PDB file of C-alpha atoms in Angstrom:
ATOM      1  CA  LEU A   1      45.479-132.425 -63.068  1.00  0.00           C
ATOM      2  CA  MET A   2      48.163-132.736 -65.629  1.00  0.00           C
ATOM      3  CA  ASP A   3      48.394-129.074 -66.325  1.00  0.00           C
ATOM      4  CA  THR A   4      48.408-128.457 -62.653  1.00  0.00           C
ATOM      5  CA  LEU A   5      51.337-130.794 -62.207  1.00  0.00           C
ATOM      6  CA  GLN A   6      53.225-129.091 -65.130  1.00  0.00           C
ATOM      7  CA  GLN A   7      52.748-125.726 -63.363  1.00  0.00           C
ATOM      8  CA  SER A   8      53.664-127.142 -60.003  1.00  0.00           C
ATOM      9  CA  LEU A   9      57.105-128.442 -61.478  1.00  0.00           C
ATOM     10  CA  LEU A  10      57.728-124.906 -62.872  1.00  0.00           C
ATOM     11  CA  LEU A  11      57.075-123.264 -59.649  1.00  0.00           C
ATOM     12  CA  LEU A  12      59.205-125.660 -57.698  1.00  0.00           C
ATOM     13  CA  HIS A  13      61.930-125.344 -60.037  1.00  0.00           C
ATOM     14  CA  SER A  14      61.843-121.626 -59.751  1.00  0.00           C
ATOM     15  CA  ALA A  15      61.660-121.801 -55.928  1.00  0.00           C
ATOM     16  CA  THR A  16      64.545-124.421 -55.528  1.00  0.00           C
ATOM     17  CA  GLY A  17      66.750-123.425 -58.564  1.00  0.00           C
ATOM     18  CA  ASP A  18      67.067-126.924 -59.640  1.00  0.00           C
ATOM     19  CA  ALA A  19      65.207-129.243 -61.726  1.00  0.00           C
ATOM     20  CA  GLY A  20      66.060-132.384 -59.819  1.00  0.00           C
ATOM     21  CA  ALA A  21      65.209-130.834 -56.526  1.00  0.00           C
ATOM     22  CA  ALA A  22      61.870-129.731 -58.033  1.00  0.00           C
ATOM     23  CA  VAL A  23      61.134-133.362 -59.035  1.00  0.00           C
ATOM     24  CA  VAL A  24      61.948-134.654 -55.687  1.00  0.00           C
ATOM     25  CA  ALA A  25      59.894-131.992 -53.992  1.00  0.00           C
ATOM     26  CA  ALA A  26      56.881-132.685 -56.185  1.00  0.00           C
ATOM     27  CA  ALA A  27      57.104-136.383 -55.362  1.00  0.00           C
ATOM     28  CA  LEU A  28      57.273-135.795 -51.571  1.00  0.00           C
ATOM     29  CA  LEU A  29      54.711-133.121 -51.599  1.00  0.00           C
ATOM     30  CA  THR A  30      52.397-135.638 -53.217  1.00  0.00           C
ATOM     31  CA  ARG A  31      52.983-138.116 -50.519  1.00  0.00           C
ATOM     32  CA  VAL A  32      52.590-135.455 -47.687  1.00  0.00           C
ATOM     33  CA  VAL A  33      49.200-134.429 -49.079  1.00  0.00           C
ATOM     34  CA  THR A  34      47.932-137.794 -49.326  1.00  0.00           C
ATOM     35  CA  ALA A  35      49.440-138.916 -45.861  1.00  0.00           C
ATOM     36  CA  PRO A  36      46.000-139.577 -44.141  1.00  0.00           C
ATOM     37  CA  TRP A  37      45.160-142.202 -46.939  1.00  0.00           C
ATOM     38  CA  ASN A  38      48.705-143.410 -46.690  1.00  0.00           C
ATOM     39  CA  ALA A  39      48.358-143.987 -42.915  1.00  0.00           C
ATOM     40  CA  THR A  40      45.200-145.868 -43.257  1.00  0.00           C
ATOM     41  CA  SER A  41      46.820-147.959 -45.991  1.00  0.00           C
ATOM     42  CA  LEU A  42      49.891-148.943 -44.008  1.00  0.00           C
ATOM     43  CA  ARG A  43      47.770-149.910 -40.921  1.00  0.00           C
ATOM     44  CA  ARG A  44      45.648-152.265 -43.051  1.00  0.00           C
ATOM     45  CA  ARG A  45      48.449-153.662 -44.912  1.00  0.00           C
ATOM     46  CA  CYS A  46      50.400-154.313 -41.795  1.00  0.00           C
ATOM     47  CA  ASP A  47      47.268-156.021 -40.143  1.00  0.00           C
ATOM     48  CA  ALA A  48      47.194-158.294 -43.328  1.00  0.00           C
ATOM     49  CA  PHE A  49      50.704-159.590 -42.481  1.00  0.00           C
ATOM     50  CA  VAL A  50      49.109-160.954 -39.233  1.00  0.00           C
ATOM     51  CA  LEU A  51      45.827-161.969 -40.384  1.00  0.00           C
ATOM     52  CA  MET A  52      46.670-163.538 -43.755  1.00  0.00           C
ATOM     53  CA  PRO A  53      47.990-166.612 -42.248  1.00  0.00           C
ATOM     54  CA  VAL A  54      44.838-166.864 -39.925  1.00  0.00           C
ATOM     55  CA  TYR A  55      42.642-166.462 -43.240  1.00  0.00           C
ATOM     56  CA  MET A  56      44.624-169.258 -44.947  1.00  0.00           C
ATOM     57  CA  GLU A  57      44.205-171.801 -42.050  1.00  0.00           C
ATOM     58  CA  LEU A  58      40.571-170.875 -41.780  1.00  0.00           C
ATOM     59  CA  ALA A  59      40.032-171.360 -45.683  1.00  0.00           C
ATOM     60  CA  LYS A  60      41.974-174.643 -45.626  1.00  0.00           C
ATOM     61  CA  ALA A  61      39.715-175.969 -42.666  1.00  0.00           C
ATOM     62  CA  TYR A  62      36.714-175.029 -44.546  1.00  0.00           C
ATOM     63  CA  SER A  63      37.756-176.364 -47.781  1.00  0.00           C
ATOM     64  CA  ASP A  64      38.868-179.730 -46.265  1.00  0.00           C
ATOM     65  CA  ALA A  65      35.461-179.947 -44.329  1.00  0.00           C
ATOM     66  CA  GLN A  66      33.648-179.188 -47.593  1.00  0.00           C
ATOM     67  CA  ALA A  67      35.645-181.874 -49.248  1.00  0.00           C
ATOM     68  CA  ARG A  68      34.642-184.667 -46.882  1.00  0.00           C
ATOM     69  CA  ARG A  69      30.948-183.420 -46.812  1.00  0.00           C
ATOM     70  CA  GLY A  70      28.446-186.358 -47.476  1.00  0.00           C
ATOM     71  CA  GLY A  71      30.985-188.917 -46.734  1.00  0.00           C
ATOM     72  CA  ARG A  72      32.943-188.261 -49.931  1.00  0.00           C
ATOM     73  CA  ASN A  73      36.227-189.268 -48.347  1.00  0.00           C
ATOM     74  CA  GLY A  74      34.879-193.106 -47.700  1.00  0.00           C
ATOM     75  CA  GLY A  75      34.222-192.227 -44.193  1.00  0.00           C
ATOM     76  CA  GLY A  76      30.604-193.453 -44.343  1.00  0.00           C
ATOM     77  CA  ALA A  77      27.787-192.046 -42.081  1.00  0.00           C
ATOM     78  CA  ASP A  78      29.854-191.262 -39.217  1.00  0.00           C
ATOM     79  CA  GLY A  79      32.468-189.756 -41.348  1.00  0.00           C
ATOM     80  CA  ALA A  80      29.617-187.509 -43.236  1.00  0.00           C
ATOM     81  CA  ALA A  81      28.329-186.449 -39.772  1.00  0.00           C
ATOM     82  CA  LYS A  82      31.749-185.527 -38.515  1.00  0.00           C
ATOM     83  CA  ALA A  83      32.505-183.490 -41.690  1.00  0.00           C
ATOM     84  CA  GLU A  84      29.130-181.776 -41.392  1.00  0.00           C
ATOM     85  CA  ALA A  85      29.760-180.721 -37.852  1.00  0.00           C
ATOM     86  CA  ASP A  86      33.431-179.598 -38.800  1.00  0.00           C
ATOM     87  CA  LEU A  87      31.935-177.615 -41.882  1.00  0.00           C
ATOM     88  CA  GLN A  88      29.583-175.820 -39.371  1.00  0.00           C
ATOM     89  CA  LYS A  89      32.260-174.938 -37.073  1.00  0.00           C
ATOM     90  CA  ALA A  90      34.579-173.781 -39.825  1.00  0.00           C
ATOM     91  CA  THR A  91      31.845-171.610 -41.201  1.00  0.00           C
ATOM     92  CA  ALA A  92      31.152-170.120 -37.870  1.00  0.00           C
ATOM     93  CA  ARG A  93      34.830-169.163 -37.256  1.00  0.00           C
ATOM     94  CA  PHE A  94      35.140-167.781 -40.794  1.00  0.00           C
ATOM     95  CA  GLN A  95      32.096-165.651 -40.342  1.00  0.00           C
ATOM     96  CA  ALA A  96      33.538-164.426 -36.779  1.00  0.00           C
ATOM     97  CA  PHE A  97      36.824-163.738 -38.404  1.00  0.00           C
ATOM     98  CA  THR A  98      35.548-161.717 -41.448  1.00  0.00           C
ATOM     99  CA  GLU A  99      32.883-159.826 -39.295  1.00  0.00           C
ATOM    100  CA  GLU A 100      35.484-158.860 -36.632  1.00  0.00           C
ATOM    101  CA  THR A 101      38.304-157.856 -38.937  1.00  0.00           C
ATOM    102  CA  ARG A 102      36.771-156.919 -42.299  1.00  0.00           C
ATOM    103  CA  PHE A 103      39.787-158.700 -43.706  1.00  0.00           C
ATOM    104  CA  SER A 104      40.589-158.903 -47.419  1.00  0.00           C
ATOM    105  CA  PRO A 105      43.643-160.421 -48.984  1.00  0.00           C
ATOM    106  CA  VAL A 106      44.260-157.259 -50.873  1.00  0.00           C
ATOM    107  CA  GLN A 107      43.446-154.790 -47.980  1.00  0.00           C
ATOM    108  CA  GLY A 108      45.878-151.873 -47.816  1.00  0.00           C
ATOM    109  CA  LEU A 109      46.728-151.840 -51.524  1.00  0.00           C
ATOM    110  CA  GLY A 110      44.202-149.232 -52.387  1.00  0.00           C
ATOM    111  CA  TYR A 111      46.565-146.223 -51.692  1.00  0.00           C
ATOM    112  CA  GLN A 112      49.100-147.763 -53.960  1.00  0.00           C
ATOM    113  CA  LEU A 113      46.788-148.623 -56.819  1.00  0.00           C
ATOM    114  CA  GLY A 114      44.372-145.714 -56.316  1.00  0.00           C
ATOM    115  CA  VAL A 115      46.632-142.931 -55.500  1.00  0.00           C
ATOM    116  CA  VAL A 116      50.306-143.369 -56.221  1.00  0.00           C
ATOM    117  CA  LEU A 117      50.088-145.133 -59.331  1.00  0.00           C
ATOM    118  CA  PRO A 118      47.497-142.850 -60.908  1.00  0.00           C
ATOM    119  CA  ILE A 119      49.586-139.803 -59.772  1.00  0.00           C
ATOM    120  CA  GLY A 120      52.687-141.376 -61.228  1.00  0.00           C
ATOM    121  CA  LEU A 121      51.143-142.169 -64.626  1.00  0.00           C
ATOM    122  CA  THR A 122      49.769-138.444 -64.611  1.00  0.00           C
ATOM    123  CA  TYR A 123      53.229-137.097 -63.776  1.00  0.00           C
ATOM    124  CA  PHE A 124      54.521-139.334 -66.659  1.00  0.00           C
ATOM    125  CA  GLY A 125      52.111-137.743 -68.972  1.00  0.00           C
ATOM    126  CA  ALA A 126      52.907-134.412 -67.736  1.00  0.00           C
ATOM    127  CA  LEU A 127      56.414-134.784 -68.398  1.00  0.00           C
ATOM    128  CA  TYR A 128      55.980-136.040 -71.847  1.00  0.00           C
ATOM    129  CA  GLY A 129      53.873-132.726 -72.323  1.00  0.00           C
ATOM    130  CA  ILE A 130      56.813-130.691 -71.400  1.00  0.00           C
ATOM    131  CA  MET A 131      59.048-132.679 -73.811  1.00  0.00           C
ATOM    132  CA  ASN A 132      56.598-132.027 -76.679  1.00  0.00           C
ATOM    133  CA  HIS A 133      56.225-128.455 -75.897  1.00  0.00           C
ATOM    134  CA  PRO A 134      59.756-127.298 -74.889  1.00  0.00           C
ATOM    135  CA  ASP A 135      59.187-123.547 -75.894  1.00  0.00           C
ATOM    136  CA  ALA A 136      56.572-123.427 -73.191  1.00  0.00           C
ATOM    137  CA  PHE A 137      58.758-124.951 -70.523  1.00  0.00           C
ATOM    138  CA  ARG A 138      62.088-123.742 -71.606  1.00  0.00           C
ATOM    139  CA  SER A 139      63.384-123.069 -68.182  1.00  0.00           C
ATOM    140  CA  PHE A 140      62.793-126.410 -66.947  1.00  0.00           C
ATOM    141  CA  VAL A 141      63.832-128.341 -70.198  1.00  0.00           C
ATOM    142  CA  THR A 142      67.172-126.425 -70.662  1.00  0.00           C
ATOM    143  CA  ALA A 143      68.196-126.476 -66.956  1.00  0.00           C
ATOM    144  CA  PRO A 144      71.035-128.797 -66.193  1.00  0.00           C
ATOM    145  CA  SER A 145      70.591-130.973 -63.142  1.00  0.00           C
ATOM    146  CA  LEU A 146      73.007-133.511 -61.370  1.00  0.00           C
ATOM    147  CA  TRP A 147      75.098-134.872 -64.179  1.00  0.00           C
ATOM    148  CA  LEU A 148      72.578-134.298 -66.843  1.00  0.00           C
ATOM    149  CA  ASP A 149      72.080-131.548 -69.517  1.00  0.00           C
ATOM    150  CA  SER A 150      68.341-131.839 -69.036  1.00  0.00           C
ATOM    151  CA  LEU A 151      66.038-134.217 -66.859  1.00  0.00           C
ATOM    152  CA  VAL A 152      63.659-134.693 -69.994  1.00  0.00           C
ATOM    153  CA  LEU A 153      66.514-136.637 -71.721  1.00  0.00           C
ATOM    154  CA  PRO A 154      67.487-140.259 -70.790  1.00  0.00           C
ATOM    155  CA  ASP A 155      70.169-140.698 -68.265  1.00  0.00           C
ATOM    156  CA  PRO A 156      73.207-141.610 -70.511  1.00  0.00           C
ATOM    157  CA  TYR A 157      74.991-143.419 -67.543  1.00  0.00           C
ATOM    158  CA  GLY A 158      71.941-145.310 -66.352  1.00  0.00           C
ATOM    159  CA  VAL A 159      72.459-144.282 -62.653  1.00  0.00           C
ATOM    160  CA  LEU A 160      68.960-143.073 -62.209  1.00  0.00           C
ATOM    161  CA  PRO A 161      67.318-146.065 -63.649  1.00  0.00           C
ATOM    162  CA  CYS A 162      69.595-148.211 -61.251  1.00  0.00           C
ATOM    163  CA  LEU A 163      68.565-146.079 -58.437  1.00  0.00           C
ATOM    164  CA  SER A 164      64.765-146.348 -59.141  1.00  0.00           C
ATOM    165  CA  ALA A 165      65.053-150.081 -59.386  1.00  0.00           C
ATOM    166  CA  LEU A 166      67.166-150.334 -56.116  1.00  0.00           C
ATOM    167  CA  ALA A 167      64.526-148.168 -54.309  1.00  0.00           C
ATOM    168  CA  LEU A 168      61.731-150.675 -55.196  1.00  0.00           C
ATOM    169  CA  LEU A 169      63.820-153.474 -54.293  1.00  0.00           C
ATOM    170  CA  ALA A 170      64.575-152.034 -50.871  1.00  0.00           C
ATOM    171  CA  ASN A 171      60.925-151.660 -50.175  1.00  0.00           C
ATOM    172  CA  ALA A 172      60.360-155.385 -51.193  1.00  0.00           C
ATOM    173  CA  GLU A 173      63.443-156.668 -49.144  1.00  0.00           C
ATOM    174  CA  LEU A 174      63.045-154.254 -46.155  1.00  0.00           C
ATOM    175  CA  ASN A 175      59.302-154.760 -45.668  1.00  0.00           C
ATOM    176  CA  ALA A 176      58.843-158.367 -46.644  1.00  0.00           C
ATOM    177  CA  ASN A 177      56.699-160.520 -44.364  1.00  0.00           C
ATOM    178  CA  PRO A 178      58.607-163.479 -42.849  1.00  0.00           C
ATOM    179  CA  PRO A 179      57.735-166.626 -44.704  1.00  0.00           C
ATOM    180  CA  GLN A 180      55.114-169.122 -43.127  1.00  0.00           C
ATOM    181  CA  PRO A 181      56.502-172.230 -41.945  1.00  0.00           C
ATOM    182  CA  GLY A 182      56.757-174.689 -44.960  1.00  0.00           C
ATOM    183  CA  GLN A 183      56.755-171.779 -47.406  1.00  0.00           C
ATOM    184  CA  GLU A 184      60.591-170.783 -47.023  1.00  0.00           C
ATOM    185  CA  ASP A 185      61.425-171.997 -50.509  1.00  0.00           C
ATOM    186  CA  ALA A 186      58.585-170.447 -52.299  1.00  0.00           C
ATOM    187  CA  ALA A 187      59.214-166.969 -50.509  1.00  0.00           C
ATOM    188  CA  GLU A 188      62.998-167.167 -51.622  1.00  0.00           C
ATOM    189  CA  TYR A 189      61.829-168.076 -55.182  1.00  0.00           C
ATOM    190  CA  PHE A 190      59.507-165.014 -55.198  1.00  0.00           C
ATOM    191  CA  LYS A 191      62.414-162.921 -53.903  1.00  0.00           C
ATOM    192  CA  LEU A 192      64.573-164.093 -56.949  1.00  0.00           C
ATOM    193  CA  VAL A 193      61.616-163.439 -59.328  1.00  0.00           C
ATOM    194  CA  MET A 194      61.303-159.883 -57.940  1.00  0.00           C
ATOM    195  CA  ARG A 195      64.873-159.037 -58.146  1.00  0.00           C
ATOM    196  CA  GLY A 196      65.182-160.367 -61.705  1.00  0.00           C
ATOM    197  CA  ALA A 197      62.185-158.398 -62.748  1.00  0.00           C
ATOM    198  CA  LEU A 198      63.465-155.093 -61.224  1.00  0.00           C
ATOM    199  CA  LEU A 199      67.056-155.692 -62.755  1.00  0.00           C
ATOM    200  CA  THR A 200      65.469-156.287 -66.120  1.00  0.00           C
ATOM    201  CA  TRP A 201      63.622-153.048 -65.807  1.00  0.00           C
ATOM    202  CA  VAL A 202      66.892-151.211 -65.885  1.00  0.00           C
ATOM    203  CA  PRO A 203      68.215-151.816 -69.461  1.00  0.00           C
ATOM    204  CA  TRP A 204      64.777-152.039 -70.971  1.00  0.00           C
ATOM    205  CA  THR A 205      63.841-148.424 -69.921  1.00  0.00           C
ATOM    206  CA  ALA A 206      66.973-146.670 -69.413  1.00  0.00           C
ATOM    207  CA  GLY A 207      67.356-145.493 -72.834  1.00  0.00           C
ATOM    208  CA  SER A 208      63.899-144.693 -73.681  1.00  0.00           C
ATOM    209  CA  LEU A 209      62.404-142.780 -70.575  1.00  0.00           C
ATOM    210  CA  PRO A 210      63.224-139.240 -69.187  1.00  0.00           C
ATOM    211  CA  ALA A 211      65.606-139.164 -66.333  1.00  0.00           C
ATOM    212  CA  ALA A 212      62.972-137.180 -64.434  1.00  0.00           C
ATOM    213  CA  THR A 213      60.781-140.180 -64.446  1.00  0.00           C
ATOM    214  CA  PHE A 214      63.314-142.272 -62.680  1.00  0.00           C
ATOM    215  CA  LEU A 215      64.055-139.787 -60.202  1.00  0.00           C
ATOM    216  CA  PHE A 216      60.283-139.467 -59.408  1.00  0.00           C
ATOM    217  CA  ILE A 217      60.111-143.370 -59.234  1.00  0.00           C
ATOM    218  CA  ALA A 218      63.201-143.494 -56.718  1.00  0.00           C
ATOM    219  CA  THR A 219      61.896-140.817 -54.568  1.00  0.00           C
ATOM    220  CA  ASN A 220      58.448-142.502 -54.166  1.00  0.00           C
ATOM    221  CA  GLY A 221      60.139-145.949 -53.681  1.00  0.00           C
ATOM    222  CA  LEU A 222      62.605-144.722 -51.043  1.00  0.00           C
ATOM    223  CA  TYR A 223      59.761-142.955 -49.284  1.00  0.00           C
ATOM    224  CA  THR A 224      57.510-146.146 -49.325  1.00  0.00           C
ATOM    225  CA  ALA A 225      60.215-148.254 -47.957  1.00  0.00           C
ATOM    226  CA  LEU A 226      61.271-145.946 -45.126  1.00  0.00           C
ATOM    227  CA  ILE A 227      57.732-144.838 -44.101  1.00  0.00           C
ATOM    228  CA  THR A 228      56.643-148.436 -44.036  1.00  0.00           C
ATOM    229  CA  TRP A 229      59.605-149.710 -42.117  1.00  0.00           C
ATOM    230  CA  PHE A 230      59.104-146.842 -39.493  1.00  0.00           C
ATOM    231  CA  TYR A 231      55.250-147.418 -39.163  1.00  0.00           C
ATOM    232  CA  ARG A 232      55.789-151.170 -38.680  1.00  0.00           C
ATOM    233  CA  LYS A 233      58.616-150.724 -36.164  1.00  0.00           C
ATOM    234  CA  TYR A 234      57.402-147.741 -34.057  1.00  0.00           C
ATOM    235  CA  CYS A 235      53.635-147.196 -34.678  1.00  0.00           C
ATOM    236  CA  TRP A 236      51.816-150.360 -35.538  1.00  0.00           C
ATOM    237  CA  SER A 237      50.185-152.490 -32.851  1.00  0.00           C
ATOM    238  CA  PRO A 238      49.565-156.129 -34.439  1.00  0.00           C
ATOM    239  CA  PRO A 239      45.905-157.051 -34.178  1.00  0.00           C
ATOM    240  CA  LYS A 240      44.773-159.694 -31.638  1.00  0.00           C
ATOM    241  CA  ILE A 241      43.960-163.182 -32.564  1.00  0.00           C
ATOM    242  CA  SER A 242      40.566-163.883 -31.144  1.00  0.00           C
ATOM    243  CA  SER A 243      39.912-167.234 -29.618  1.00  0.00           C
ATOM    244  CA  GLY A 244      36.704-167.503 -31.658  1.00  0.00           C
ATOM    245  CA  TRP A 245      38.723-167.999 -34.798  1.00  0.00           C
ATOM    246  CA  GLN A 246      41.219-170.427 -33.646  1.00  0.00           C
ATOM    247  CA  LEU A 247      41.336-174.099 -34.870  1.00  0.00           C
ATOM    248  CA  PRO A 248      41.442-177.004 -32.346  1.00  0.00           C
ATOM    249  CA  LYS A 249      45.011-177.778 -31.396  1.00  0.00           C
ATOM    250  CA  GLY A 250      46.949-179.770 -33.784  1.00  0.00           C
ATOM    251  CA  LYS A 251      44.725-178.629 -36.785  1.00  0.00           C
ATOM    252  CA  GLY A 252      46.096-175.207 -37.427  1.00  0.00           C
ATOM    253  CA  PHE A 253      47.278-172.054 -35.536  1.00  0.00           C
ATOM    254  CA  ARG A 254      46.853-171.462 -32.046  1.00  0.00           C
TER     255      ARG A 254
END
């Protein structure tokens, strides 16, 4: 696979006449080829935005009933009987929810973790192979692109590292799920942590990684941000909340 990617970069460089365009084309072609898996992942991930609050409410109701089971909250025999009834209802709702939705808290992440990340790491290895054997890839190594003498060298101005961080941040900001009631502060804190981590990424890697790596990451990040936004806005139909999952009024979502 690594050799195939190296040869593909050379072929794309020959076709486009520009090493930067070859890297962008390689990233986009990879996403186009894997588009069917991406579409499934997008649907599952978007569904998770709606189903996760339902899952959390059901899990909380089940946990509360479990904690009261046997009169452990001091409710006596009546409290124990009510807790047992609540536990049976919570279990039935949970089973109905999981059977109908096949929900998993991490659903939709398989494409990013199982396709995009491995291909990105393979590309990184392929690029280092090109760097370590410049004679075999002379046309790519010596080709100037953008403001760079070569894409296998670090970006001296740090533009591409910043662009890659901004692309990843754009995806996180543009496609973030609205916070649940009462979780606004935690959501804002998570955003600050995400921003800080991505901004820290720039000075830590700018002087050590090839510019082509950041161009590949930026292309993938922008593609993910735009395709996710477009899918959620124009193609996705939110899953229906079944009455069989709902908690009694005043005890959860309705």
